[in-house]
Amino acid sequence: MEKPSWTPIVLSGAIPREATDLLAILVMGIVALETSLGTIGPVSFNSRLWLSLLVVPPTCALAAVSTTTRRTREELALFAYGGSSWQIFLRYFFRGAICSLVAFSPVILLEFFATAPIRELVLSALALILAGGLFYSLPSLRRIRSSSFVEHYKS
Amino acid sequence: MMETRSVVVEYPSIRGVLRLYDQGVSFKVDQGDFLAVLGGSGWGKSTLVNVVLGLEKPFHGSVSFREHDVTRESFVKRCGLVKTAAVFQRPTALPQMTVSQNLHLALSLAGVPRRERDDRIKEALAFFGLDKIERSYPDGLSAGQRRRIDLARALAVKPELLVIDEPTGDLDGSATNLLIPLLRGLNRNQGTTIFMTTALPRQASQAKHQVHLGPPAYLTPENRMIGD
């Protein structure tokens, strides 16, 4: 008996590959570096990093909604192939998490070598994953759950 | 295998409430059956496909798969009871993947073992005459080719139940002439159970059984009260 698998849906789309993803990484990366290296602002590293994390939700949400037409086609296809809304949610959650982690990785590494407390670094990485993943995937989940979503299948 | 009982769907509209299948639509699809649902434009053929697949919930009535009530269950849960593949009116191939990558994804999602996938894909592509365009992207292909990709994707999974919404909707005459005999062949030779909707009586007559839909009704607060 063939057993349906959830991994293809999630993994086939987890890697950021669209122009909007790269732009989001760039924006978040610039903000993170600027906050980390800038001389103006709160002195301690952690408060500065936490401040720069505020850029993650809107940037990830913007990257997710700016390609709605293309995304909708993708979601419709994945549904037609037998995927569930939670699999599609996870697919975009991972993509958003990877985008934000990649963008902030230079700063996190910089602070790691500057002997910042590990616990703080792990906490900020977790916050990054959660914020990036959630805000990247929520527009998709909202679209899929809307009553008008399946209307796209009709001509 | 699949059964609907007195299914009614209602939508709010500017003229009141649009009520599809006013008297309720009931039918049964048995193993190896080929059922065609015939109805005019706007009479709810695609909605019925969505109801059967669990993408839309009926206002009234029930849907059962293998005698389990699945009216409120998702498409994924229904696939667990009857392995179902769907071909919608709109092409659904992923635009960023080639034809063969699309089929690969569908098969891996269906849990087909890796070693079997290549053979099944080759077979499906050859069957639908898509072997020469297996490395093309769907957006560069014609409507007929995209429809055949969807069919190849659906059939490569070897479903127990194939649900097709208006199979010849955007196809030219020659593609249409090929498709219906192909579906009949699938049903007859491979035993695939087919549930199809169409607006063309000639196409519906090719199926073993037919269900005729009636036109929708508009309910205003007044006539709803009379009806009640």
GROMACS .gro file of C-alpha atoms in nm:
model
  383
    1MET     CA    1   0.000   0.000   0.000
    2GLU     CA    2   0.141   0.338  -0.098
    3LYS     CA    3   0.153   0.572   0.196
    4PRO     CA    4   0.106   0.945   0.130
    5SER     CA    5   0.402   1.150   0.243
    6TRP     CA    6   0.404   1.512   0.361
    7THR     CA    7   0.774   1.579   0.309
    8PRO     CA    8   0.773   1.644  -0.070
    9ILE     CA    9   0.532   1.936  -0.035
   10VAL     CA   10   0.724   2.091   0.251
   11LEU     CA   11   1.076   2.033   0.126
   12SER     CA   12   1.014   2.112  -0.241
   13GLY     CA   13   0.928   2.467  -0.148
   14ALA     CA   14   1.131   2.532   0.167
   15ILE     CA   15   1.435   2.680  -0.005
   16PRO     CA   16   1.399   3.054  -0.076
   17ARG     CA   17   1.428   3.090  -0.453
   18GLU     CA   18   1.209   3.381  -0.556
   19ALA     CA   19   1.326   3.737  -0.613
   20THR     CA   20   1.102   3.858  -0.330
   21ASP     CA   21   1.274   3.614  -0.092
   22LEU     CA   22   1.615   3.751  -0.184
   23LEU     CA   23   1.494   4.107  -0.143
   24ALA     CA   24   1.354   4.024   0.200
   25ILE     CA   25   1.685   3.865   0.301
   26LEU     CA   26   1.868   4.174   0.178
   27VAL     CA   27   1.644   4.419   0.365
   28MET     CA   28   1.663   4.225   0.690
   29GLY     CA   29   2.037   4.173   0.650
   30ILE     CA   30   2.100   4.545   0.602
   31VAL     CA   31   1.888   4.636   0.903
   32ALA     CA   32   2.059   4.372   1.116
   33LEU     CA   33   2.408   4.487   1.017
   34GLU     CA   34   2.322   4.851   1.057
   35THR     CA   35   2.183   4.788   1.404
   36SER     CA   36   2.476   4.577   1.505
   37LEU     CA   37   2.748   4.800   1.372
   38GLY     CA   38   2.585   5.141   1.425
   39THR     CA   39   2.708   5.356   1.709
   40ILE     CA   40   2.376   5.523   1.782
   41GLY     CA   41   2.117   5.334   1.984
   42PRO     CA   42   2.107   5.112   2.290
   43VAL     CA   43   2.451   4.998   2.393
   44SER     CA   44   2.405   4.633   2.480
   45PHE     CA   45   2.407   4.385   2.194
   46ASN     CA   46   2.089   4.205   2.286
   47SER     CA   47   1.861   4.504   2.301
   48ARG     CA   48   1.997   4.616   1.963
   49LEU     CA   49   1.940   4.272   1.809
   50TRP     CA   50   1.591   4.249   1.955
   51LEU     CA   51   1.513   4.591   1.812
   52SER     CA   52   1.629   4.486   1.467
   53LEU     CA   53   1.411   4.174   1.489
   54LEU     CA   54   1.113   4.406   1.455
   55VAL     CA   55   1.189   4.431   1.085
   56VAL     CA   56   1.137   4.056   1.034
   57PRO     CA   57   0.753   4.028   1.052
   58PRO     CA   58   0.665   4.306   0.807
   59THR     CA   59   0.942   4.213   0.561
   60CYS     CA   60   0.849   3.846   0.557
   61ALA     CA   61   0.479   3.924   0.526
   62LEU     CA   62   0.555   4.163   0.239
   63ALA     CA   63   0.765   3.901   0.060
   64ALA     CA   64   0.481   3.652   0.100
   65VAL     CA   65   0.199   3.874  -0.025
   66SER     CA   66   0.387   4.040  -0.310
   67THR     CA   67   0.362   3.724  -0.521
   68THR     CA   68   0.003   3.635  -0.441
   69THR     CA   69  -0.097   3.538  -0.796
   70ARG     CA   70   0.194   3.300  -0.838
   71ARG     CA   71   0.154   3.165  -0.484
   72THR     CA   72  -0.217   3.099  -0.537
   73ARG     CA   73  -0.137   2.888  -0.844
   74GLU     CA   74   0.122   2.701  -0.642
   75GLU     CA   75  -0.121   2.641  -0.357
   76LEU     CA   76  -0.397   2.526  -0.595
   77ALA     CA   77  -0.155   2.281  -0.757
   78LEU     CA   78  -0.039   2.142  -0.423
   79PHE     CA   79  -0.398   2.098  -0.313
   80ALA     CA   80  -0.484   1.921  -0.639
   81TYR     CA   81  -0.185   1.690  -0.586
   82GLY     CA   82  -0.335   1.588  -0.252
   83GLY     CA   83  -0.158   1.825  -0.013
   84SER     CA   84  -0.322   1.964   0.299
   85SER     CA   85  -0.333   2.322   0.420
   86TRP     CA   86  -0.099   2.239   0.709
   87GLN     CA   87   0.160   2.094   0.473
   88ILE     CA   88   0.146   2.409   0.265
   89PHE     CA   89   0.168   2.619   0.582
   90LEU     CA   90   0.483   2.428   0.687
   91ARG     CA   91   0.633   2.468   0.340
   92TYR     CA   92   0.615   2.846   0.369
   93PHE     CA   93   0.700   2.847   0.740
   94PHE     CA   94   1.035   2.685   0.663
   95ARG     CA   95   1.098   2.923   0.375
   96GLY     CA   96   1.030   3.228   0.592
   97ALA     CA   97   1.243   3.090   0.875
   98ILE     CA   98   1.533   3.024   0.637
   99CYS     CA   99   1.503   3.374   0.486
  100SER     CA  100   1.528   3.544   0.827
  101LEU     CA  101   1.802   3.312   0.954
  102VAL     CA  102   2.014   3.368   0.642
  103ALA     CA  103   1.965   3.744   0.668
  104PHE     CA  104   2.067   3.758   1.034
  105SER     CA  105   2.335   3.491   1.025
  106PRO     CA  106   2.629   3.735   0.977
  107VAL     CA  107   2.522   3.934   1.284
  108ILE     CA  108   2.458   3.625   1.494
  109LEU     CA  109   2.796   3.480   1.393
  110LEU     CA  110   2.964   3.814   1.462
  111GLU     CA  111   2.817   3.821   1.810
  112PHE     CA  112   2.896   3.453   1.863
  113PHE     CA  113   3.265   3.523   1.801
  114ALA     CA  114   3.240   3.835   2.017
  115THR     CA  115   3.147   3.595   2.299
  116ALA     CA  116   2.787   3.698   2.349
  117PRO     CA  117   2.596   3.467   2.589
  118ILE     CA  118   2.492   3.151   2.403
  119ARG     CA  119   2.151   3.146   2.568
  120GLU     CA  120   2.071   3.493   2.432
  121LEU     CA  121   2.189   3.395   2.085
  122VAL     CA  122   1.975   3.080   2.084
  123LEU     CA  123   1.674   3.277   2.204
  124SER     CA  124   1.715   3.538   1.933
  125ALA     CA  125   1.760   3.265   1.668
  126LEU     CA  126   1.437   3.101   1.789
  127ALA     CA  127   1.257   3.436   1.778
  128LEU     CA  128   1.386   3.482   1.424
  129ILE     CA  129   1.262   3.141   1.312
  130LEU     CA  130   0.920   3.193   1.469
  131ALA     CA  131   0.868   3.548   1.345
  132GLY     CA  132   1.002   3.482   0.994
  133GLY     CA  133   0.818   3.152   0.955
  134LEU     CA  134   0.486   3.271   1.092
  135PHE     CA  135   0.468   3.597   0.904
  136TYR     CA  136   0.579   3.434   0.580
  137SER     CA  137   0.323   3.154   0.604
  138LEU     CA  138   0.018   3.326   0.755
  139PRO     CA  139  -0.092   3.504   0.434
  140SER     CA  140  -0.089   3.166   0.260
  141LEU     CA  141  -0.289   2.995   0.533
  142ARG     CA  142  -0.540   3.279   0.530
  143ARG     CA  143  -0.576   3.248   0.151
  144ILE     CA  144  -0.624   2.871   0.162
  145ARG     CA  145  -0.881   2.891   0.439
  146SER     CA  146  -1.085   3.159   0.263
  147SER     CA  147  -1.415   3.054   0.107
  148SER     CA  148  -1.314   3.197  -0.231
  149PHE     CA  149  -0.997   2.985  -0.264
  150VAL     CA  150  -1.154   2.687  -0.440
  151GLU     CA  151  -1.340   2.918  -0.677
  152HIS     CA  152  -1.009   2.940  -0.865
  153TYR     CA  153  -1.056   2.581  -0.980
  154LYS     CA  154  -1.366   2.684  -1.173
  155SER     CA  155  -1.339   2.861  -1.504
  156MET     CA  156  -1.734   0.351  -0.338
  157MET     CA  157  -1.878   0.703  -0.321
  158GLU     CA  158  -2.226   0.832  -0.261
  159THR     CA  159  -2.401   1.166  -0.223
  160ARG     CA  160  -2.741   1.201  -0.059
  161SER     CA  161  -2.971   1.502  -0.115
  162VAL     CA  162  -2.683   1.747  -0.152
  163VAL     CA  163  -2.786   2.113  -0.170
  164VAL     CA  164  -2.545   2.408  -0.187
  165GLU     CA  165  -2.641   2.768  -0.119
  166TYR     CA  166  -2.453   3.089  -0.192
  167PRO     CA  167  -2.552   3.442  -0.098
  168SER     CA  168  -2.605   3.657  -0.409
  169ILE     CA  169  -2.743   3.999  -0.495
  170ARG     CA  170  -3.072   3.841  -0.608
  171GLY     CA  171  -3.116   3.657  -0.279
  172VAL     CA  172  -2.976   3.314  -0.201
  173LEU     CA  173  -2.855   3.106  -0.496
  174ARG     CA  174  -2.961   2.749  -0.431
  175LEU     CA  175  -2.793   2.477  -0.638
  176TYR     CA  176  -2.960   2.136  -0.686
  177ASP     CA  177  -3.287   2.266  -0.546
  178GLN     CA  178  -3.437   1.919  -0.490
  179GLY     CA  179  -3.104   1.777  -0.370
  180VAL     CA  180  -2.866   1.571  -0.583
  181SER     CA  181  -2.816   1.205  -0.498
  182PHE     CA  182  -2.606   0.947  -0.681
  183LYS     CA  183  -2.384   0.648  -0.619
  184VAL     CA  184  -2.054   0.567  -0.787
  185ASP     CA  185  -1.953   0.201  -0.766
  186GLN     CA  186  -1.614   0.045  -0.829
  187GLY     CA  187  -1.542   0.046  -1.204
  188ASP     CA  188  -1.824   0.289  -1.276
  189PHE     CA  189  -1.814   0.580  -1.521
  190LEU     CA  190  -2.061   0.848  -1.413
  191ALA     CA  191  -2.122   1.172  -1.601
  192VAL     CA  192  -2.294   1.470  -1.444
  193LEU     CA  193  -2.466   1.676  -1.710
  194GLY     CA  194  -2.574   2.035  -1.658
  195GLY     CA  195  -2.572   2.382  -1.809
  196SER     CA  196  -2.331   2.661  -1.736
  197GLY     CA  197  -2.371   2.794  -1.382
  198TRP     CA  198  -2.576   2.496  -1.269
  199GLY     CA  199  -2.315   2.382  -1.018
  200LYS     CA  200  -2.108   2.117  -1.196
  201SER     CA  201  -1.775   2.245  -1.063
  202THR     CA  202  -1.930   2.304  -0.721
  203LEU     CA  203  -2.041   1.941  -0.716
  204VAL     CA  204  -1.683   1.834  -0.796
  205ASN     CA  205  -1.562   2.047  -0.504
  206VAL     CA  206  -1.826   1.897  -0.275
  207VAL     CA  207  -1.725   1.544  -0.376
  208LEU     CA  208  -1.359   1.628  -0.310
  209GLY     CA  209  -1.429   1.800   0.022
  210LEU     CA  210  -1.316   2.144  -0.095
  211GLU     CA  211  -1.664   2.290  -0.039
  212LYS     CA  212  -1.918   2.185   0.221
  213PRO     CA  213  -2.284   2.135   0.126
  214PHE     CA  214  -2.560   2.337   0.291
  215HIS     CA  215  -2.765   2.019   0.318
  216GLY     CA  216  -2.710   1.649   0.249
  217SER     CA  217  -2.416   1.417   0.289
  218VAL     CA  218  -2.122   1.264   0.104
  219SER     CA  219  -1.985   0.923   0.192
  220PHE     CA  220  -1.674   0.736   0.081
  221ARG     CA  221  -1.683   0.359   0.138
  222GLU     CA  222  -1.987   0.412   0.359
  223HIS     CA  223  -1.805   0.655   0.589
  224ASP     CA  224  -1.970   0.994   0.618
  225VAL     CA  225  -1.704   1.238   0.496
  226THR     CA  226  -1.927   1.544   0.449
  227ARG     CA  227  -1.714   1.753   0.686
  228GLU     CA  228  -1.383   1.581   0.610
  229SER     CA  229  -1.101   1.726   0.401
  230PHE     CA  230  -0.979   1.606   0.061
  231VAL     CA  231  -0.675   1.447   0.228
  232LYS     CA  232  -0.892   1.245   0.469
  233ARG     CA  233  -1.113   1.131   0.179
  234CYS     CA  234  -0.804   1.019  -0.015
  235GLY     CA  235  -0.725   0.793   0.282
  236LEU     CA  236  -1.053   0.606   0.222
  237VAL     CA  237  -1.056   0.610  -0.158
  238LYS     CA  238  -0.738   0.699  -0.343
  239THR     CA  239  -0.867   0.993  -0.544
  240ALA     CA  240  -0.711   1.210  -0.812
  241ALA     CA  241  -0.870   1.528  -0.939
  242VAL     CA  242  -0.843   1.717  -1.267
  243PHE     CA  243  -0.995   2.063  -1.245
  244GLN     CA  244  -1.114   2.297  -1.519
  245ARG     CA  245  -0.818   2.527  -1.464
  246PRO     CA  246  -0.473   2.377  -1.524
  247THR     CA  247  -0.297   2.314  -1.193
  248ALA     CA  248   0.060   2.218  -1.286
  249LEU     CA  249   0.322   2.403  -1.079
  250PRO     CA  250   0.462   2.674  -1.306
  251GLN     CA  251   0.817   2.663  -1.169
  252MET     CA  252   0.858   2.291  -1.231
  253THR     CA  253   0.896   2.105  -1.559
  254VAL     CA  254   0.631   1.858  -1.676
  255SER     CA  255   0.823   1.560  -1.544
  256GLN     CA  256   0.912   1.734  -1.215
  257ASN     CA  257   0.540   1.801  -1.163
  258LEU     CA  258   0.466   1.433  -1.202
  259HIS     CA  259   0.756   1.344  -0.973
  260LEU     CA  260   0.617   1.569  -0.699
  261ALA     CA  261   0.266   1.424  -0.732
  262LEU     CA  262   0.400   1.069  -0.711
  263SER     CA  263   0.629   1.138  -0.417
  264LEU     CA  264   0.340   1.307  -0.239
  265ALA     CA  265   0.124   1.001  -0.303
  266GLY     CA  266   0.397   0.789  -0.142
  267VAL     CA  267   0.494   0.600  -0.458
  268PRO     CA  268   0.835   0.437  -0.397
  269ARG     CA  269   1.125   0.617  -0.567
  270ARG     CA  270   1.222   0.318  -0.782
  271GLU     CA  271   0.872   0.302  -0.933
  272ARG     CA  272   0.835   0.671  -1.008
  273ASP     CA  273   1.047   0.693  -1.323
  274ASP     CA  274   0.867   0.403  -1.488
  275ARG     CA  275   0.524   0.540  -1.404
  276ILE     CA  276   0.616   0.887  -1.528
  277LYS     CA  277   0.754   0.752  -1.856
  278GLU     CA  278   0.442   0.545  -1.902
  279ALA     CA  279   0.205   0.835  -1.828
  280LEU     CA  280   0.396   1.081  -2.047
  281ALA     CA  281   0.403   0.837  -2.339
  282PHE     CA  282   0.034   0.758  -2.294
  283PHE     CA  283  -0.062   1.123  -2.328
  284GLY     CA  284   0.195   1.206  -2.596
  285LEU     CA  285   0.390   1.434  -2.362
  286ASP     CA  286   0.727   1.256  -2.377
  287LYS     CA  287   0.877   1.517  -2.608
  288ILE     CA  288   0.791   1.805  -2.378
  289GLU     CA  289   0.880   1.645  -2.045
  290ARG     CA  290   1.143   1.912  -1.979
  291SER     CA  291   0.917   2.205  -2.075
  292TYR     CA  292   0.755   2.437  -1.824
  293PRO     CA  293   0.372   2.438  -1.817
  294ASP     CA  294   0.339   2.812  -1.889
  295GLY     CA  295   0.493   2.768  -2.234
  296LEU     CA  296   0.247   2.498  -2.339
  297SER     CA  297  -0.097   2.505  -2.499
  298ALA     CA  298  -0.421   2.459  -2.304
  299GLY     CA  299  -0.459   2.109  -2.447
  300GLN     CA  300  -0.109   2.010  -2.341
  301ARG     CA  301  -0.163   2.149  -1.992
  302ARG     CA  302  -0.487   1.955  -1.963
  303ARG     CA  303  -0.299   1.640  -2.063
  304ILE     CA  304  -0.029   1.712  -1.800
  305ASP     CA  305  -0.303   1.725  -1.536
  306LEU     CA  306  -0.447   1.399  -1.664
  307ALA     CA  307  -0.103   1.236  -1.676
  308ARG     CA  308  -0.033   1.356  -1.322
  309ALA     CA  309  -0.368   1.223  -1.200
  310LEU     CA  310  -0.336   0.886  -1.371
  311ALA     CA  311   0.031   0.828  -1.282
  312VAL     CA  312  -0.086   0.804  -0.921
  313LYS     CA  313  -0.311   0.512  -1.029
  314PRO     CA  314  -0.617   0.640  -0.846
  315GLU     CA  315  -0.918   0.430  -0.756
  316LEU     CA  316  -1.141   0.727  -0.833
  317LEU     CA  317  -1.067   0.985  -1.101
  318VAL     CA  318  -1.269   1.308  -1.070
  319ILE     CA  319  -1.268   1.527  -1.381
  320ASP     CA  320  -1.439   1.860  -1.417
  321GLU     CA  321  -1.537   1.929  -1.779
  322PRO     CA  322  -1.254   1.732  -1.939
  323THR     CA  323  -1.273   1.904  -2.276
  324GLY     CA  324  -1.343   2.254  -2.146
  325ASP     CA  325  -1.058   2.439  -2.318
  326LEU     CA  326  -0.951   2.181  -2.573
  327ASP     CA  327  -0.975   2.206  -2.951
  328GLY     CA  328  -1.186   1.965  -3.155
  329SER     CA  329  -0.914   1.709  -3.226
  330ALA     CA  330  -0.800   1.693  -2.863
  331THR     CA  331  -1.162   1.656  -2.754
  332ASN     CA  332  -1.213   1.369  -2.997
  333LEU     CA  333  -0.915   1.191  -2.845
  334LEU     CA  334  -0.989   1.250  -2.480
  335ILE     CA  335  -1.331   1.095  -2.432
  336PRO     CA  336  -1.238   0.761  -2.596
  337LEU     CA  337  -0.925   0.770  -2.382
  338LEU     CA  338  -1.134   0.803  -2.066
  339ARG     CA  339  -1.361   0.521  -2.183
  340GLY     CA  340  -1.054   0.307  -2.245
  341LEU     CA  341  -0.920   0.381  -1.899
  342ASN     CA  342  -1.249   0.284  -1.745
  343ARG     CA  343  -1.294  -0.028  -1.954
  344ASN     CA  344  -0.939  -0.161  -1.973
  345GLN     CA  345  -0.784  -0.045  -1.648
  346GLY     CA  346  -1.099  -0.043  -1.437
  347THR     CA  347  -1.050   0.319  -1.326
  348THR     CA  348  -1.367   0.457  -1.168
  349ILE     CA  349  -1.447   0.792  -1.328
  350PHE     CA  350  -1.667   1.076  -1.210
  351MET     CA  351  -1.693   1.344  -1.479
  352THR     CA  352  -1.892   1.660  -1.530
  353THR     CA  353  -1.986   1.801  -1.869
  354ALA     CA  354  -2.221   2.043  -2.036
  355LEU     CA  355  -2.234   1.834  -2.354
  356PRO     CA  356  -2.500   1.559  -2.379
  357ARG     CA  357  -2.292   1.382  -2.648
  358GLN     CA  358  -2.002   1.346  -2.404
  359ALA     CA  359  -2.224   1.242  -2.116
  360SER     CA  360  -2.373   0.967  -2.334
  361GLN     CA  361  -2.028   0.801  -2.346
  362ALA     CA  362  -2.047   0.730  -1.973
  363LYS     CA  363  -2.214   0.424  -1.822
  364HIS     CA  364  -2.448   0.634  -1.607
  365GLN     CA  365  -2.567   0.992  -1.611
  366VAL     CA  366  -2.697   1.239  -1.355
  367HIS     CA  367  -2.883   1.545  -1.483
  368LEU     CA  368  -2.861   1.867  -1.286
  369GLY     CA  369  -3.142   2.120  -1.287
  370PRO     CA  370  -3.103   2.498  -1.306
  371PRO     CA  371  -3.034   2.682  -0.980
  372ALA     CA  372  -3.309   2.856  -0.787
  373TYR     CA  373  -3.297   3.200  -0.628
  374LEU     CA  374  -3.447   3.222  -0.286
  375THR     CA  375  -3.569   3.554  -0.153
  376PRO     CA  376  -3.683   3.585   0.208
  377GLU     CA  377  -4.045   3.563   0.083
  378ASN     CA  378  -4.024   3.244  -0.125
  379ARG     CA  379  -3.797   3.078   0.134
  380MET     CA  380  -4.077   3.123   0.388
  381ILE     CA  381  -4.332   2.980   0.143
  382GLY     CA  382  -4.095   2.688   0.077
  383ASP     CA  383  -4.051   2.627   0.447
   0.00000   0.00000   0.00000
